[in-house]
Amino acid sequence: MMVIVIGGGWAGCAAALQAKKCGAEVLIIEKTDMLLGLGNVGGIIRNNGRWTAAEEMIALGGGDLFEIADRCARHKNVEFPGHKHATLYDVNIIEAEVRKYLYSMGINIMFENRVVDVEMEGRRIKSVYLHDGTEIEGDVFIETTGSTGPIGNCLRYGNGCSMCILRCPSYGPRISISMRAGVEDLQGLRGDESFGAMSGSCKIEKDSLSKELQEKLDKDGVVIIPVPKEDINLDKLKNKVCQQYALKEFAENIVLLDTGHAKLMTSYYPLEKLRKIPGFERARFIDPYSGGKANSIRYLSMAPRDNHMKVIGIDNLFVGGEKSGLFVGHTEAIVTGTLAGYNAVRSGLGLNLVELPTSLAVGDIIKFENESKQTIEGLKQRYTFAGAIYFERMKELNLYITDVEKIRKKVEGLFLKDFFKNKII
Amino acid sequence: MFKFVDCIDAGTEYCPCYLAEKGECIICSQLRGRVFCDCLNWKGTCIYQEYTWNNNKAKKAREFKEYTVKKLNMIRDDLILMEVSVNPYLAKQLNNIGAFVFLKRPKSPQCFATPVSIMKSDIKNNIITLAIKILGVKTKDILECKDKIEIKGPYWNGVQGQIFIKNLKNSEVLISARGVAAAPCVMLANKLKKSNNNVVVILDKGRSNENFAKKEFLDLGCKVYDVDMIKYSNYTLKEELKQLIIELMRKHDFKVTVSGGSDEFHRLYLNFIYSMDKDIKFVTINNSLMTCGEGVCGSCQLKLNNGQIIRGCKQQYNPAEVFINIKGDVNI
């Protein structure tokens, strides 16, 4: 069975890995020259409820990528406003590690190839077409192209192309494959009901900061500096993707995290203003390159899905990551991607598809997000284990557990220990 | 279904054009009445971004300018070879596959503008060479030119299927050309030779027993064959041409073949080649009727086999999709 994964971000890597572990032949088609997509500028895992989710996945046997991220950690158990026990992985080394692991598992990857269209046979996708017209056939397809960009969207709904890590001008824009297959995309909304949301952090070249800031970042992983009063902009929080970081503290303070670069927890920050802050006199942006004026726009291209991660209306297309909903972050991408990969193989074999139990946070978020986005208010929310409404829900439902042993026992109690390790072909 | 859609002007200094301004951009969904990107045919630049940065207006369109005619030779009673001294910009821009311009006699109204392919562009001396067949009112008007002529350009869609030859290297190409359609084939052969391709040319003897461009192909180092191509009684390919093609295809490994002739000729030629080789790529000289060259007037519109209507002056198509009859019922 040939499973084709379109888009090699965190969700795509997780889906490919899971489909491979289930015993399928797997091909990832990635438009750029790197895996992980926006994960190349991410770096925060295990903060708040993400801790629970990561440990649930490990107990379920789907924790391979979390283990790699843990190995690539620069700092563990970091605290910053509203967030506890975060791990910061090094964005400068993790892509190569994930790539090596995927290759070692026998996953095929085509880089610098952009899927632009599909060939349908009734309600099934028969094949996909690359930008040069090459047709690639598969049995089951997983779309993990995300919902970010491309340039025209970042312009219409943001401040223009900010030259982010996705590098659309170099590798071509994202195409919604589910839409090419005839299923209309859903869009996330902002508070004022306009479309999309802006990525919530940018990266500063660490070497451009003062020695003191660099040393503090290297030592503690986090630096918090008050924003000059006249520059505090609370409105910017409303546009932000990452509602878990859309707290007042993030407008009133500059929060820097050490992910290899200095991760600045705001969508963008005018360079002139930034350089007035002590320690930032020589600061320059490394992602997006135009972090002084803009950042990428997201949530413009979600496919309607069921809780098996199958796209509604297409028999053999599954989705994960942002393509599958208003999820924020790598943990969420890995969780949804893994289930998409697992069910893709089951679907290819004609087996019943599975849902993750809602007694686990990883199952509950998939169901909760799907239900919530049926309403306008729900489309204005973002869903992450790390904060905002979903973390509140985790706490209310006692899904937020930090005791690893307790999580393992819970998964064992559901007879799901190492569930994702089972070969089904 | 994958659609081969391309606009020859996309990403050039003439993009975005009037079509974008009116929500009819060939490439960009955001400039075609949609509010999200669906960029199937990315050409390396975001047209919507260009449009926004250009204050939501089209870029300045090409305009007629007067140039000096250096030479005007009647090489047959209905065929003229013209050399025009142009500016360095135009010479460089026209030194491309598929390059053409609109010509008209100074002071003649715009409706006299006629599209003519560039045979050669000398970028050292800034001289372009054109072959013009005197066919009707517009070309007869050009005959009356003295030392000046008006040119509007550059345009680049004079050859269809450019995707198959733009980056072709160390390969073999067969060109078959008739009459004035040999002129754009000279430019093509020149570019192909520069990329180290072996170019074999079959020319129709026509009325004068030798095509006017034969010397050009020989000078480029192409192997040239002269044959009679068409049996006019039922407009089919002559046996002599078919035998030569069969023989050449046996001897060479052609990856691409170029058809230089009318659309009727393209149809016969492409179907004949396709009956022998299903993998070969086709390039054709663009015979679309053109009036404005900007995708506006509609005279160049044509319907592809899949029902899609395209603008022949700006849009590239895959010639196989237009001329090949898969069922094979073309009388060749």
Coordinates of C-alpha atoms in Angstrom, one line a residue, chain B residues 13-320:
Chain B
E13 CA 7.8 44.1 -16.3
Y14 CA 4.4 44.0 -18.1
C15 CA 2.8 42.1 -15.3
P16 CA 0.2 42.7 -13.8
C17 CA -1.6 43.8 -16.9
Y18 CA -5.1 45.0 -17.8
L19 CA -6.4 41.5 -17.2
A20 CA -5.4 41.7 -13.5
E21 CA -6.9 45.2 -13.2
K22 CA -10.3 43.8 -14.4
G23 CA -10.2 40.6 -12.3
E24 CA -9.3 38.3 -15.2
C25 CA -5.6 37.4 -14.4
I26 CA -4.7 34.2 -16.1
I27 CA -2.4 33.0 -13.2
C28 CA -3.5 34.6 -9.9
S29 CA -6.7 33.6 -8.2
Q30 CA -6.7 36.7 -6.0
L31 CA -6.9 38.8 -9.2
R32 CA -9.6 36.6 -10.7
G33 CA -12.4 37.3 -8.3
R34 CA -11.3 35.0 -5.4
V35 CA -10.1 36.1 -2.0
F36 CA -7.6 33.2 -1.3
C37 CA -4.5 32.0 -3.0
D38 CA -4.8 29.0 -5.3
C39 CA -1.5 29.3 -7.2
L40 CA -1.5 26.3 -9.5
N41 CA 0.9 27.9 -12.0
W42 CA 3.4 29.8 -9.9
K43 CA 5.8 31.6 -12.1
G44 CA 8.2 32.8 -9.4
T45 CA 6.6 36.1 -8.4
C46 CA 3.4 36.9 -6.6
I47 CA 1.3 38.9 -9.1
Y48 CA -1.1 40.0 -6.4
Q49 CA 1.8 41.5 -4.5
E50 CA 3.1 43.2 -7.6
Y51 CA -0.4 44.6 -8.2
T52 CA -0.8 45.9 -4.7
W53 CA 2.7 47.5 -4.7
N54 CA 1.8 49.1 -8.1
N55 CA -1.1 51.0 -6.3
N56 CA -3.7 48.4 -7.5
K57 CA -3.1 49.3 -11.2
A58 CA -1.8 47.5 -14.2
K59 CA 1.8 48.1 -15.2
K60 CA 2.3 50.4 -18.2
A61 CA 1.4 48.5 -21.4
R62 CA 3.7 48.4 -24.5
E63 CA 3.4 51.3 -26.9
F64 CA 4.3 51.9 -30.5
K65 CA 7.6 53.6 -31.1
E66 CA 9.3 54.6 -34.4
Y67 CA 12.4 52.8 -35.5
T68 CA 14.6 53.0 -38.6
V69 CA 14.4 50.4 -41.4
K70 CA 17.9 49.4 -42.3
K71 CA 17.0 47.0 -45.1
L72 CA 13.9 45.9 -46.9
N73 CA 14.4 43.1 -49.4
M74 CA 11.7 41.5 -51.5
I75 CA 12.9 37.9 -51.5
R76 CA 9.8 36.7 -53.4
D77 CA 6.8 38.6 -54.8
D78 CA 5.0 38.1 -51.6
L79 CA 7.8 37.8 -49.0
I80 CA 9.9 40.6 -47.6
L81 CA 12.9 40.4 -45.3
M82 CA 13.3 43.4 -43.1
E83 CA 16.1 44.6 -40.9
V84 CA 15.2 47.3 -38.3
S85 CA 17.5 49.2 -36.1
V86 CA 16.0 49.2 -32.6
N87 CA 17.1 50.3 -29.1
P88 CA 19.3 48.0 -27.1
Y89 CA 16.5 47.2 -24.7
L90 CA 14.2 45.9 -27.4
A91 CA 17.0 44.0 -29.2
K92 CA 17.8 42.2 -25.9
Q93 CA 14.1 41.5 -25.1
L94 CA 13.5 40.2 -28.6
N95 CA 16.4 37.8 -28.5
N96 CA 14.2 35.1 -27.1
I97 CA 12.3 32.1 -28.2
G98 CA 8.8 33.1 -29.4
A99 CA 9.7 36.8 -29.6
F100 CA 7.4 38.9 -31.8
V101 CA 6.4 42.5 -32.3
F102 CA 3.5 44.4 -33.8
L103 CA 4.4 46.4 -36.8
K104 CA 2.7 49.3 -38.6
R105 CA 3.6 52.0 -41.0
P106 CA 4.1 55.3 -39.2
K107 CA 0.9 57.4 -39.1
S108 CA -1.2 54.4 -40.1
P109 CA -4.0 53.9 -37.5
Q110 CA -3.7 51.2 -34.8
C111 CA -5.9 48.8 -36.6
F112 CA -3.1 48.3 -39.1
A113 CA -0.9 46.7 -36.5
T114 CA 0.2 43.2 -37.5
P115 CA 2.1 40.7 -35.4
V116 CA 5.4 39.5 -36.9
S117 CA 7.9 37.0 -35.5
I118 CA 11.6 37.8 -34.9
M119 CA 13.9 35.7 -36.9
K120 CA 17.2 37.2 -35.5
S121 CA 18.1 39.8 -33.0
D122 CA 21.6 41.1 -33.2
I123 CA 22.2 42.4 -29.7
K124 CA 25.6 43.9 -30.5
N125 CA 24.3 46.2 -33.3
N126 CA 20.7 46.3 -32.0
I127 CA 19.2 45.1 -35.3
I128 CA 16.3 42.8 -35.6
T129 CA 15.4 40.7 -38.7
L130 CA 11.9 39.9 -39.6
A131 CA 10.3 38.0 -42.5
I132 CA 6.9 39.3 -43.5
K133 CA 4.5 37.5 -45.9
I134 CA 2.3 39.9 -47.8
L135 CA -1.1 38.6 -47.2
G136 CA -3.6 41.3 -46.8
V137 CA -4.4 44.9 -46.0
K138 CA -2.0 45.2 -43.0
T139 CA 1.0 43.7 -44.6
K140 CA 0.4 45.6 -47.8
D141 CA 0.5 48.7 -45.8
I142 CA 3.9 47.7 -44.4
L143 CA 5.2 47.4 -48.0
E144 CA 4.7 51.1 -48.3
C145 CA 7.1 51.8 -45.4
K146 CA 10.1 53.9 -46.5
D147 CA 12.9 54.3 -43.9
K148 CA 10.8 54.3 -40.8
I149 CA 8.5 51.8 -39.1
E150 CA 6.5 51.7 -35.9
I151 CA 7.1 48.8 -33.5
K152 CA 5.2 47.7 -30.4
G153 CA 6.9 45.1 -28.3
P154 CA 8.4 43.0 -26.9
Y155 CA 6.0 40.0 -27.0
W156 CA 7.1 36.4 -26.4
N157 CA 4.2 34.1 -27.1
G158 CA 5.1 33.4 -30.8
V159 CA 5.9 29.8 -30.0
Q160 CA 3.7 27.3 -28.1
G161 CA 5.1 24.6 -25.8
Q162 CA 8.1 26.7 -24.7
I163 CA 8.3 24.7 -21.5
F164 CA 9.7 21.8 -23.5
I165 CA 12.6 23.7 -25.0
K166 CA 13.6 26.5 -22.6
N167 CA 15.8 24.3 -20.5
L168 CA 16.6 21.6 -23.1
K169 CA 20.3 20.7 -23.1
N170 CA 22.5 18.1 -24.9
S171 CA 19.4 16.7 -26.7
E172 CA 18.1 16.3 -30.2
V173 CA 15.4 18.3 -31.8
L174 CA 13.6 18.0 -35.2
I175 CA 12.3 21.1 -36.8
S176 CA 9.9 21.0 -39.7
A177 CA 9.1 24.3 -41.2
R178 CA 7.2 25.8 -44.2
G179 CA 7.3 29.3 -45.6
V180 CA 7.4 32.3 -43.4
A181 CA 7.0 30.1 -40.3
A182 CA 10.6 29.2 -40.7
A183 CA 11.5 32.7 -39.3
P184 CA 10.7 32.0 -35.7
C185 CA 12.3 28.6 -36.1
V186 CA 15.6 30.3 -36.8
M187 CA 15.5 32.0 -33.5
L188 CA 14.5 28.7 -31.9
A189 CA 17.3 26.8 -33.6
N190 CA 19.8 29.5 -32.5
K191 CA 18.8 29.1 -28.8
L192 CA 18.8 25.3 -29.0
K193 CA 22.2 25.2 -30.6
K194 CA 23.6 27.4 -27.8
S195 CA 22.4 24.8 -25.3
N196 CA 24.4 22.2 -27.2
N197 CA 21.4 20.5 -28.8
N198 CA 21.6 18.7 -32.2
V199 CA 19.1 20.4 -34.4
V200 CA 17.9 18.7 -37.6
V201 CA 15.7 20.8 -39.9
I202 CA 13.3 19.8 -42.7
L203 CA 12.3 22.7 -44.9
D204 CA 9.5 22.8 -47.4
K205 CA 10.9 23.6 -50.9
G206 CA 7.7 25.6 -51.6
R207 CA 7.4 27.6 -54.8
S208 CA 11.0 28.8 -54.9
N209 CA 12.5 25.4 -54.4
E210 CA 14.4 26.5 -51.3
N211 CA 13.2 28.1 -48.1
F212 CA 14.5 31.7 -47.6
A213 CA 15.8 30.7 -44.1
K214 CA 17.9 27.7 -45.3
K215 CA 21.1 29.6 -45.1
E216 CA 20.4 30.7 -41.6
F217 CA 19.9 27.2 -40.4
L218 CA 23.1 26.0 -42.2
D219 CA 25.0 28.9 -40.6
L220 CA 23.9 27.8 -37.2
G221 CA 25.3 24.3 -37.9
C222 CA 22.0 22.5 -38.4
K223 CA 21.6 19.6 -40.7
V224 CA 19.0 20.7 -43.3
Y225 CA 16.8 18.6 -45.7
D226 CA 14.7 20.1 -48.5
V227 CA 11.5 18.3 -49.4
D228 CA 8.1 18.8 -50.8
M229 CA 5.8 18.6 -47.7
I230 CA 2.2 18.8 -48.8
K231 CA 0.0 17.1 -51.3
Y232 CA -2.4 19.9 -52.1
S233 CA -5.1 17.8 -53.8
N234 CA -6.3 16.5 -50.4
Y235 CA -4.0 18.4 -48.1
T236 CA -2.0 15.6 -46.6
L237 CA 1.6 15.0 -45.9
K238 CA 3.6 13.9 -49.0
E239 CA 5.1 10.4 -48.9
E240 CA 8.5 11.9 -49.4
L241 CA 8.2 13.9 -46.1
K242 CA 6.9 10.9 -44.2
Q243 CA 9.7 8.6 -45.4
L244 CA 12.3 11.3 -44.5
I245 CA 10.8 11.7 -41.0
I246 CA 10.7 7.9 -40.4
E247 CA 14.4 7.6 -41.5
L248 CA 15.5 10.6 -39.3
M249 CA 13.6 9.2 -36.3
R250 CA 15.3 5.9 -36.7
K251 CA 18.7 7.6 -36.8
H252 CA 18.1 10.2 -34.0
D253 CA 16.7 10.2 -30.6
F254 CA 14.5 13.3 -30.8
K255 CA 13.1 14.5 -27.5
V256 CA 11.2 17.4 -29.1
T257 CA 9.9 18.3 -32.5
V258 CA 9.0 21.8 -33.7
S259 CA 6.2 22.3 -36.2
G260 CA 6.5 25.5 -38.2
G261 CA 3.5 26.0 -40.4
S262 CA -0.2 26.7 -40.4
D263 CA -2.6 25.1 -37.8
E264 CA -3.6 22.6 -40.6
F265 CA 0.0 21.7 -41.0
H266 CA 0.5 21.3 -37.2
R267 CA -2.4 18.9 -37.0
L268 CA -1.1 16.7 -39.8
Y269 CA 2.5 16.8 -38.6
L270 CA 1.9 16.3 -34.9
N271 CA -0.5 13.4 -35.5
F272 CA 2.0 11.7 -37.8
I273 CA 4.9 12.0 -35.4
Y274 CA 2.6 11.0 -32.5
S275 CA 1.6 7.8 -34.4
M276 CA 5.3 6.8 -34.2
D277 CA 6.4 8.2 -30.9
K278 CA 4.0 8.9 -28.0
D279 CA 6.7 10.4 -25.7
I280 CA 8.1 13.1 -27.9
K281 CA 7.2 16.7 -26.9
F282 CA 5.7 19.1 -29.4
V283 CA 6.4 22.8 -30.0
T284 CA 4.4 24.8 -32.5
I285 CA 4.6 28.2 -34.1
N286 CA 1.7 30.2 -32.7
N287 CA -0.8 31.1 -35.5
S288 CA -3.4 32.8 -33.3
L289 CA -5.0 35.8 -34.9
M290 CA -3.8 38.8 -32.8
T291 CA -5.0 42.3 -32.7
C292 CA -4.0 43.9 -29.4
G293 CA -1.5 41.4 -28.0
E294 CA -2.6 42.2 -24.4
G295 CA -5.3 39.6 -24.0
V296 CA -8.0 42.2 -24.2
C297 CA -9.5 42.2 -27.7
G298 CA -10.4 38.5 -27.8
S299 CA -9.4 37.8 -31.4
C300 CA -6.8 35.2 -30.4
Q301 CA -9.1 33.2 -28.2
L302 CA -9.1 29.5 -28.8
K303 CA -10.8 26.5 -27.3
L304 CA -8.6 23.6 -26.1
N305 CA -9.6 20.0 -26.3
N306 CA -10.7 20.1 -22.6
G307 CA -13.1 22.9 -23.4
Q308 CA -10.9 25.6 -21.7
I309 CA -10.9 28.9 -23.6
I310 CA -7.5 30.6 -23.6
R311 CA -5.9 33.8 -25.0
G312 CA -3.5 32.8 -27.7
C313 CA -1.5 36.0 -27.4
K314 CA -0.5 35.5 -23.8
Q315 CA -1.2 32.0 -22.8
Q316 CA 1.0 29.0 -23.4
Y317 CA -0.7 25.7 -24.1
N318 CA 0.6 22.2 -24.7
P319 CA 0.4 21.8 -28.5
A320 CA -0.3 18.1 -28.0

